[in-house]
PDB file of C-alpha atoms in Angstrom:
ATOM      1  CA  UNK A   1      -8.104 -28.404  58.696  1.00  0.00           C
ATOM      2  CA  UNK A   2     -10.615 -27.546  56.027  1.00  0.00           C
ATOM      3  CA  UNK A   3      -9.996 -28.077  52.339  1.00  0.00           C
ATOM      4  CA  UNK A   4     -12.050 -27.405  49.255  1.00  0.00           C
ATOM      5  CA  UNK A   5     -11.784 -29.341  46.023  1.00  0.00           C
ATOM      6  CA  UNK A   6     -12.990 -28.586  42.533  1.00  0.00           C
ATOM      7  CA  UNK A   7     -12.902 -30.657  39.403  1.00  0.00           C
ATOM      8  CA  UNK A   8     -12.129 -30.752  36.683  1.00  0.00           C
ATOM      9  CA  UNK A   9      -9.349 -28.169  36.664  1.00  0.00           C
ATOM     10  CA  UNK A  10      -9.858 -27.387  32.984  1.00  0.00           C
ATOM     11  CA  UNK A  11     -12.625 -28.225  30.565  1.00  0.00           C
ATOM     12  CA  UNK A  12     -13.210 -27.585  26.867  1.00  0.00           C
ATOM     13  CA  UNK A  13     -16.767 -28.177  25.714  1.00  0.00           C
ATOM     14  CA  UNK A  14     -18.687 -27.533  22.467  1.00  0.00           C
ATOM     15  CA  UNK A  15     -21.635 -25.164  22.372  1.00  0.00           C
ATOM     16  CA  UNK A  16     -24.856 -26.969  23.224  1.00  0.00           C
ATOM     17  CA  UNK A  17     -23.219 -29.677  25.330  1.00  0.00           C
ATOM     18  CA  UNK A  18     -24.102 -30.271  28.996  1.00  0.00           C
ATOM     19  CA  UNK A  19     -21.948 -29.220  31.935  1.00  0.00           C
ATOM     20  CA  UNK A  20     -21.310 -30.545  35.409  1.00  0.00           C
ATOM     21  CA  UNK A  21     -18.731 -29.016  37.748  1.00  0.00           C
ATOM     22  CA  UNK A  22     -18.299 -30.417  41.208  1.00  0.00           C
ATOM     23  CA  UNK A  23     -17.115 -28.879  44.442  1.00  0.00           C
ATOM     24  CA  UNK A  24     -16.589 -30.631  47.760  1.00  0.00           C
ATOM     25  CA  UNK A  25     -15.495 -29.345  51.140  1.00  0.00           C
ATOM     26  CA  UNK A  26     -13.734 -31.359  53.835  1.00  0.00           C
ATOM     27  CA  UNK A  27     -13.187 -30.698  57.507  1.00  0.00           C
ATOM     28  CA  UNK A  28     -16.307 -28.658  58.263  1.00  0.00           C
ATOM     29  CA  UNK A  29     -20.030 -29.189  58.664  1.00  0.00           C
ATOM     30  CA  UNK A  30     -22.964 -27.204  57.296  1.00  0.00           C
ATOM     31  CA  UNK A  31     -20.853 -24.712  55.362  1.00  0.00           C
ATOM     32  CA  UNK A  32     -22.299 -21.948  53.248  1.00  0.00           C
ATOM     33  CA  UNK A  33     -21.347 -22.716  49.651  1.00  0.00           C
ATOM     34  CA  UNK A  34     -20.941 -20.394  46.682  1.00  0.00           C
ATOM     35  CA  UNK A  35     -20.365 -20.551  42.947  1.00  0.00           C
ATOM     36  CA  UNK A  36     -18.642 -17.608  41.249  1.00  0.00           C
ATOM     37  CA  UNK A  37     -17.671 -16.914  37.659  1.00  0.00           C
ATOM     38  CA  UNK A  38     -14.694 -14.752  36.758  1.00  0.00           C
ATOM     39  CA  UNK A  39     -14.562 -13.605  33.160  1.00  0.00           C
ATOM     40  CA  UNK A  40     -11.351 -12.296  31.653  1.00  0.00           C
ATOM     41  CA  UNK A  41     -10.636  -8.755  32.870  1.00  0.00           C
ATOM     42  CA  UNK A  42     -13.684  -8.700  35.079  1.00  0.00           C
ATOM     43  CA  UNK A  43     -14.391  -9.166  38.760  1.00  0.00           C
ATOM     44  CA  UNK A  44     -15.942 -12.115  40.519  1.00  0.00           C
ATOM     45  CA  UNK A  45     -19.645 -12.553  39.832  1.00  0.00           C
ATOM     46  CA  UNK A  46     -21.699 -14.499  42.361  1.00  0.00           C
ATOM     47  CA  UNK A  47     -23.857 -17.080  40.581  1.00  0.00           C
ATOM     48  CA  UNK A  48     -25.372 -19.205  43.359  1.00  0.00           C
ATOM     49  CA  UNK A  49     -25.119 -19.657  47.085  1.00  0.00           C
ATOM     50  CA  UNK A  50     -26.451 -22.297  49.447  1.00  0.00           C
ATOM     51  CA  UNK A  51     -26.916 -22.270  53.209  1.00  0.00           C
ATOM     52  CA  UNK A  52     -27.968 -25.925  53.450  1.00  0.00           C
ATOM     53  CA  UNK A  53     -28.818 -29.141  51.605  1.00  0.00           C
ATOM     54  CA  UNK A  54     -31.313 -28.486  48.839  1.00  0.00           C
ATOM     55  CA  UNK A  55     -31.315 -24.725  49.516  1.00  0.00           C
ATOM     56  CA  UNK A  56     -30.108 -22.793  46.484  1.00  0.00           C
ATOM     57  CA  UNK A  57     -30.320 -19.063  45.828  1.00  0.00           C
ATOM     58  CA  UNK A  58     -29.635 -17.705  42.376  1.00  0.00           C
ATOM     59  CA  UNK A  59     -28.167 -14.248  42.033  1.00  0.00           C
ATOM     60  CA  UNK A  60     -28.376 -13.715  38.290  1.00  0.00           C
ATOM     61  CA  UNK A  61     -30.627 -15.182  35.608  1.00  0.00           C
ATOM     62  CA  UNK A  62     -28.595 -17.415  33.372  1.00  0.00           C
ATOM     63  CA  UNK A  63     -28.096 -20.654  31.565  1.00  0.00           C
ATOM     64  CA  UNK A  64     -26.746 -22.413  34.651  1.00  0.00           C
ATOM     65  CA  UNK A  65     -28.211 -24.203  37.653  1.00  0.00           C
ATOM     66  CA  UNK A  66     -26.819 -25.429  40.960  1.00  0.00           C
ATOM     67  CA  UNK A  67     -27.627 -28.263  43.315  1.00  0.00           C
ATOM     68  CA  UNK A  68     -26.511 -29.349  46.764  1.00  0.00           C
ATOM     69  CA  UNK A  69     -27.257 -33.032  47.141  1.00  0.00           C
ATOM     70  CA  UNK A  70     -25.085 -33.437  50.236  1.00  0.00           C
ATOM     71  CA  UNK A  71     -23.943 -31.150  53.024  1.00  0.00           C
ATOM     72  CA  UNK A  72     -20.469 -30.610  51.608  1.00  0.00           C
ATOM     73  CA  UNK A  73     -21.125 -31.058  47.905  1.00  0.00           C
ATOM     74  CA  UNK A  74     -22.077 -28.313  45.487  1.00  0.00           C
ATOM     75  CA  UNK A  75     -22.662 -28.912  41.782  1.00  0.00           C
ATOM     76  CA  UNK A  76     -22.895 -26.417  38.930  1.00  0.00           C
ATOM     77  CA  UNK A  77     -24.731 -27.618  35.836  1.00  0.00           C
ATOM     78  CA  UNK A  78     -26.007 -26.627  32.454  1.00  0.00           C
ATOM     79  CA  UNK A  79     -28.144 -28.505  29.954  1.00  0.00           C
ATOM     80  CA  UNK A  80     -26.798 -26.603  26.950  1.00  0.00           C
ATOM     81  CA  UNK A  81     -23.647 -24.495  27.119  1.00  0.00           C
ATOM     82  CA  UNK A  82     -23.384 -21.111  25.432  1.00  0.00           C
ATOM     83  CA  UNK A  83     -20.225 -19.373  24.249  1.00  0.00           C
ATOM     84  CA  UNK A  84     -20.801 -16.777  26.956  1.00  0.00           C
ATOM     85  CA  UNK A  85     -20.478 -19.480  29.620  1.00  0.00           C
ATOM     86  CA  UNK A  86     -16.710 -19.543  29.120  1.00  0.00           C
ATOM     87  CA  UNK A  87     -14.796 -18.371  32.161  1.00  0.00           C
ATOM     88  CA  UNK A  88     -13.072 -19.293  35.374  1.00  0.00           C
ATOM     89  CA  UNK A  89     -15.486 -20.896  37.862  1.00  0.00           C
ATOM     90  CA  UNK A  90     -14.716 -20.712  41.534  1.00  0.00           C
ATOM     91  CA  UNK A  91     -16.390 -22.526  44.384  1.00  0.00           C
ATOM     92  CA  UNK A  92     -16.098 -21.091  47.888  1.00  0.00           C
ATOM     93  CA  UNK A  93     -17.253 -21.914  51.401  1.00  0.00           C
ATOM     94  CA  UNK A  94     -17.759 -19.969  54.579  1.00  0.00           C
ATOM     95  CA  UNK A  95     -18.698 -20.912  58.122  1.00  0.00           C
ATOM     96  CA  UNK A  96     -21.047 -19.348  60.628  1.00  0.00           C
ATOM     97  CA  UNK A  97     -24.609 -18.177  60.711  1.00  0.00           C
ATOM     98  CA  UNK A  98     -24.558 -15.419  58.189  1.00  0.00           C
ATOM     99  CA  UNK A  99     -23.199 -15.012  54.702  1.00  0.00           C
ATOM    100  CA  UNK A 100     -20.696 -12.381  55.737  1.00  0.00           C
ATOM    101  CA  UNK A 101     -17.865 -14.466  57.066  1.00  0.00           C
ATOM    102  CA  UNK A 102     -14.583 -14.966  55.268  1.00  0.00           C
ATOM    103  CA  UNK A 103     -14.933 -17.083  52.169  1.00  0.00           C
ATOM    104  CA  UNK A 104     -12.338 -19.709  51.293  1.00  0.00           C
ATOM    105  CA  UNK A 105     -11.971 -20.382  47.615  1.00  0.00           C
ATOM    106  CA  UNK A 106     -11.259 -23.567  45.717  1.00  0.00           C
ATOM    107  CA  UNK A 107      -8.628 -23.878  42.966  1.00  0.00           C
ATOM    108  CA  UNK A 108     -11.149 -23.121  40.202  1.00  0.00           C
ATOM    109  CA  UNK A 109     -12.188 -24.669  36.899  1.00  0.00           C
ATOM    110  CA  UNK A 110     -11.237 -23.054  33.597  1.00  0.00           C
ATOM    111  CA  UNK A 111     -14.134 -23.623  31.164  1.00  0.00           C
ATOM    112  CA  UNK A 112     -13.775 -22.909  27.469  1.00  0.00           C
ATOM    113  CA  UNK A 113     -16.849 -23.245  25.287  1.00  0.00           C
ATOM    114  CA  UNK A 114     -16.094 -23.538  21.572  1.00  0.00           C
TER     115      UNK A 114
ATOM    116  CA  UNK B   1     -25.832   0.790  44.304  1.00  0.00           C
ATOM    117  CA  UNK B   2     -22.890  -0.766  46.159  1.00  0.00           C
ATOM    118  CA  UNK B   3     -19.631  -0.410  44.242  1.00  0.00           C
ATOM    119  CA  UNK B   4     -15.946  -1.101  44.776  1.00  0.00           C
ATOM    120  CA  UNK B   5     -13.424   0.630  42.528  1.00  0.00           C
ATOM    121  CA  UNK B   6      -9.771  -0.382  42.482  1.00  0.00           C
ATOM    122  CA  UNK B   7      -6.794   1.430  41.041  1.00  0.00           C
ATOM    123  CA  UNK B   8      -4.571   1.122  39.224  1.00  0.00           C
ATOM    124  CA  UNK B   9      -5.986  -1.569  36.971  1.00  0.00           C
ATOM    125  CA  UNK B  10      -2.466  -2.914  36.456  1.00  0.00           C
ATOM    126  CA  UNK B  11       0.965  -2.102  37.819  1.00  0.00           C
ATOM    127  CA  UNK B  12       4.506  -3.139  36.980  1.00  0.00           C
ATOM    128  CA  UNK B  13       7.338  -2.570  39.466  1.00  0.00           C
ATOM    129  CA  UNK B  14      10.875  -3.837  39.979  1.00  0.00           C
ATOM    130  CA  UNK B  15      11.657  -6.475  42.552  1.00  0.00           C
ATOM    131  CA  UNK B  16      12.519  -4.945  45.907  1.00  0.00           C
ATOM    132  CA  UNK B  17      10.436  -1.811  45.396  1.00  0.00           C
ATOM    133  CA  UNK B  18       7.352  -0.846  47.398  1.00  0.00           C
ATOM    134  CA  UNK B  19       3.899  -0.231  45.971  1.00  0.00           C
ATOM    135  CA  UNK B  20       0.437   0.828  47.081  1.00  0.00           C
ATOM    136  CA  UNK B  21      -2.873  -0.349  45.690  1.00  0.00           C
ATOM    137  CA  UNK B  22      -6.067   1.637  46.174  1.00  0.00           C
ATOM    138  CA  UNK B  23      -9.673   0.670  46.852  1.00  0.00           C
ATOM    139  CA  UNK B  24     -12.611   3.098  47.018  1.00  0.00           C
ATOM    140  CA  UNK B  25     -16.055   1.878  47.938  1.00  0.00           C
ATOM    141  CA  UNK B  26     -19.616   3.093  48.189  1.00  0.00           C
ATOM    142  CA  UNK B  27     -20.983   0.149  50.173  1.00  0.00           C
ATOM    143  CA  UNK B  28     -23.494   0.928  52.888  1.00  0.00           C
ATOM    144  CA  UNK B  29     -23.978  -0.051  55.620  1.00  0.00           C
ATOM    145  CA  UNK B  30     -20.359  -1.107  55.939  1.00  0.00           C
ATOM    146  CA  UNK B  31     -19.370  -4.259  57.816  1.00  0.00           C
ATOM    147  CA  UNK B  32     -15.813  -5.142  56.847  1.00  0.00           C
ATOM    148  CA  UNK B  33     -13.236  -4.930  54.068  1.00  0.00           C
ATOM    149  CA  UNK B  34     -10.926  -7.684  52.904  1.00  0.00           C
ATOM    150  CA  UNK B  35      -7.985  -7.828  50.557  1.00  0.00           C
ATOM    151  CA  UNK B  36      -7.472 -11.048  48.638  1.00  0.00           C
ATOM    152  CA  UNK B  37      -4.475 -12.186  46.601  1.00  0.00           C
ATOM    153  CA  UNK B  38      -5.219 -14.262  43.522  1.00  0.00           C
ATOM    154  CA  UNK B  39      -2.383 -16.012  41.713  1.00  0.00           C
ATOM    155  CA  UNK B  40      -2.977 -16.660  38.023  1.00  0.00           C
ATOM    156  CA  UNK B  41      -5.274 -19.626  37.532  1.00  0.00           C
ATOM    157  CA  UNK B  42      -5.881 -20.075  41.254  1.00  0.00           C
ATOM    158  CA  UNK B  43      -8.560 -19.144  43.757  1.00  0.00           C
ATOM    159  CA  UNK B  44      -8.253 -15.944  45.830  1.00  0.00           C
ATOM    160  CA  UNK B  45      -6.637 -16.157  49.262  1.00  0.00           C
ATOM    161  CA  UNK B  46      -7.422 -13.701  52.050  1.00  0.00           C
ATOM    162  CA  UNK B  47      -4.622 -11.359  53.127  1.00  0.00           C
ATOM    163  CA  UNK B  48      -6.293  -9.036  55.641  1.00  0.00           C
ATOM    164  CA  UNK B  49      -9.687  -8.126  57.027  1.00  0.00           C
ATOM    165  CA  UNK B  50     -10.632  -4.847  58.669  1.00  0.00           C
ATOM    166  CA  UNK B  51     -13.779  -3.757  60.434  1.00  0.00           C
ATOM    167  CA  UNK B  52     -15.070  -0.221  60.873  1.00  0.00           C
ATOM    168  CA  UNK B  53     -12.953   0.489  63.942  1.00  0.00           C
ATOM    169  CA  UNK B  54      -9.643  -0.739  62.514  1.00  0.00           C
ATOM    170  CA  UNK B  55      -7.345   1.671  60.673  1.00  0.00           C
ATOM    171  CA  UNK B  56      -4.497  -0.632  59.789  1.00  0.00           C
ATOM    172  CA  UNK B  57      -3.741  -4.342  59.629  1.00  0.00           C
ATOM    173  CA  UNK B  58      -0.499  -6.050  58.680  1.00  0.00           C
ATOM    174  CA  UNK B  59       0.296  -9.489  57.334  1.00  0.00           C
ATOM    175  CA  UNK B  60       4.028  -9.829  56.804  1.00  0.00           C
ATOM    176  CA  UNK B  61       5.064  -7.434  54.049  1.00  0.00           C
ATOM    177  CA  UNK B  62       1.431  -6.531  53.367  1.00  0.00           C
ATOM    178  CA  UNK B  63      -0.147  -3.617  55.247  1.00  0.00           C
ATOM    179  CA  UNK B  64      -3.740  -2.591  54.685  1.00  0.00           C
ATOM    180  CA  UNK B  65      -5.247   0.705  55.810  1.00  0.00           C
ATOM    181  CA  UNK B  66      -8.851   1.766  56.088  1.00  0.00           C
ATOM    182  CA  UNK B  67     -10.388   5.226  56.253  1.00  0.00           C
ATOM    183  CA  UNK B  68     -14.066   4.632  56.917  1.00  0.00           C
ATOM    184  CA  UNK B  69     -14.850   8.350  56.691  1.00  0.00           C
ATOM    185  CA  UNK B  70     -13.615   8.714  53.122  1.00  0.00           C
ATOM    186  CA  UNK B  71     -14.452   5.077  52.302  1.00  0.00           C
ATOM    187  CA  UNK B  72     -10.982   4.316  51.082  1.00  0.00           C
ATOM    188  CA  UNK B  73      -8.569   1.487  51.682  1.00  0.00           C
ATOM    189  CA  UNK B  74      -5.044   0.839  50.521  1.00  0.00           C
ATOM    190  CA  UNK B  75      -2.796  -2.195  50.402  1.00  0.00           C
ATOM    191  CA  UNK B  76       0.910  -1.440  50.748  1.00  0.00           C
ATOM    192  CA  UNK B  77       3.464  -4.045  49.735  1.00  0.00           C
ATOM    193  CA  UNK B  78       6.973  -3.595  51.087  1.00  0.00           C
ATOM    194  CA  UNK B  79      10.150  -4.909  49.472  1.00  0.00           C
ATOM    195  CA  UNK B  80       8.272  -6.672  46.703  1.00  0.00           C
ATOM    196  CA  UNK B  81       9.207 -10.187  45.646  1.00  0.00           C
ATOM    197  CA  UNK B  82       8.608 -12.042  42.399  1.00  0.00           C
ATOM    198  CA  UNK B  83       5.999 -14.148  44.194  1.00  0.00           C
ATOM    199  CA  UNK B  84       3.927 -11.016  44.801  1.00  0.00           C
ATOM    200  CA  UNK B  85       2.964 -11.025  41.119  1.00  0.00           C
ATOM    201  CA  UNK B  86      -0.791 -11.617  41.241  1.00  0.00           C
ATOM    202  CA  UNK B  87      -4.165  -9.903  41.172  1.00  0.00           C
ATOM    203  CA  UNK B  88      -5.223  -8.170  44.372  1.00  0.00           C
ATOM    204  CA  UNK B  89      -8.942  -7.960  44.996  1.00  0.00           C
ATOM    205  CA  UNK B  90     -10.708  -5.655  47.417  1.00  0.00           C
ATOM    206  CA  UNK B  91     -13.974  -7.029  48.821  1.00  0.00           C
ATOM    207  CA  UNK B  92     -16.377  -5.018  50.938  1.00  0.00           C
ATOM    208  CA  UNK B  93     -19.093  -6.611  53.035  1.00  0.00           C
ATOM    209  CA  UNK B  94     -22.379  -4.875  53.742  1.00  0.00           C
ATOM    210  CA  UNK B  95     -24.240  -5.673  56.920  1.00  0.00           C
ATOM    211  CA  UNK B  96     -27.468  -4.460  55.438  1.00  0.00           C
ATOM    212  CA  UNK B  97     -28.380  -7.429  53.296  1.00  0.00           C
ATOM    213  CA  UNK B  98     -28.430  -7.447  49.544  1.00  0.00           C
ATOM    214  CA  UNK B  99     -27.487 -10.369  47.377  1.00  0.00           C
ATOM    215  CA  UNK B 100     -24.815 -11.910  49.550  1.00  0.00           C
ATOM    216  CA  UNK B 101     -23.498  -8.828  51.300  1.00  0.00           C
ATOM    217  CA  UNK B 102     -20.266  -8.921  49.318  1.00  0.00           C
ATOM    218  CA  UNK B 103     -19.181  -6.445  46.666  1.00  0.00           C
ATOM    219  CA  UNK B 104     -16.018  -7.322  44.767  1.00  0.00           C
ATOM    220  CA  UNK B 105     -13.628  -4.971  43.057  1.00  0.00           C
ATOM    221  CA  UNK B 106     -12.233  -5.962  39.669  1.00  0.00           C
ATOM    222  CA  UNK B 107      -8.745  -6.204  41.092  1.00  0.00           C
ATOM    223  CA  UNK B 108      -5.317  -4.743  40.426  1.00  0.00           C
ATOM    224  CA  UNK B 109      -2.997  -6.887  38.353  1.00  0.00           C
ATOM    225  CA  UNK B 110       0.496  -6.553  39.815  1.00  0.00           C
ATOM    226  CA  UNK B 111       3.626  -7.682  37.986  1.00  0.00           C
ATOM    227  CA  UNK B 112       6.997  -7.774  39.747  1.00  0.00           C
ATOM    228  CA  UNK B 113       9.935  -7.701  37.370  1.00  0.00           C
ATOM    229  CA  UNK B 114      13.425  -8.941  38.321  1.00  0.00           C
TER     230      UNK B 114
END
């Protein structure tokens, strides 16, 4: 069966510090991978998606970047965090050719920027 | 612009009672609609998925309906349990492209009281 992992589960970082969140998927090959942010009281906002190694699409301009160094690894980064980067970050994967299949979400990372 | 509106924003009911959550969308062209359940601090988990030709889909005590003509969907929960306390998110997929084809509602926050 497929599983998706995210770490860390929670993170408190000062403004201006770097960020690295990691997501890995097990039990599947060549998944589509996604990073979402969920701010308090708001819906899920798609940040990045990837259909293959080294292929990253950004949905919104922001202070963050994403990389996919391996088939089942997706990393969310920032060089300098802003207060507005606080939120709940979710990684997800889907299978198949398109980007319209069911997405399976990871447990999330709660980021607080102080 | 594709939009998904959910109502009510929050709902409190007593354990054992039934409830219905609403989802209205203006996504075109329509591909499918999913309801997700998101426990606090966790990633969303899919409950049901419906395509254009499906009017109803059940998953245990959860029953989703879809009216593609009026672009409305509902999620009915029967004999609610304390474990049903969560946010319920309606997600509509467009087959016509766009960012990732997915439009998320902001969710309904459901609280079941004993």
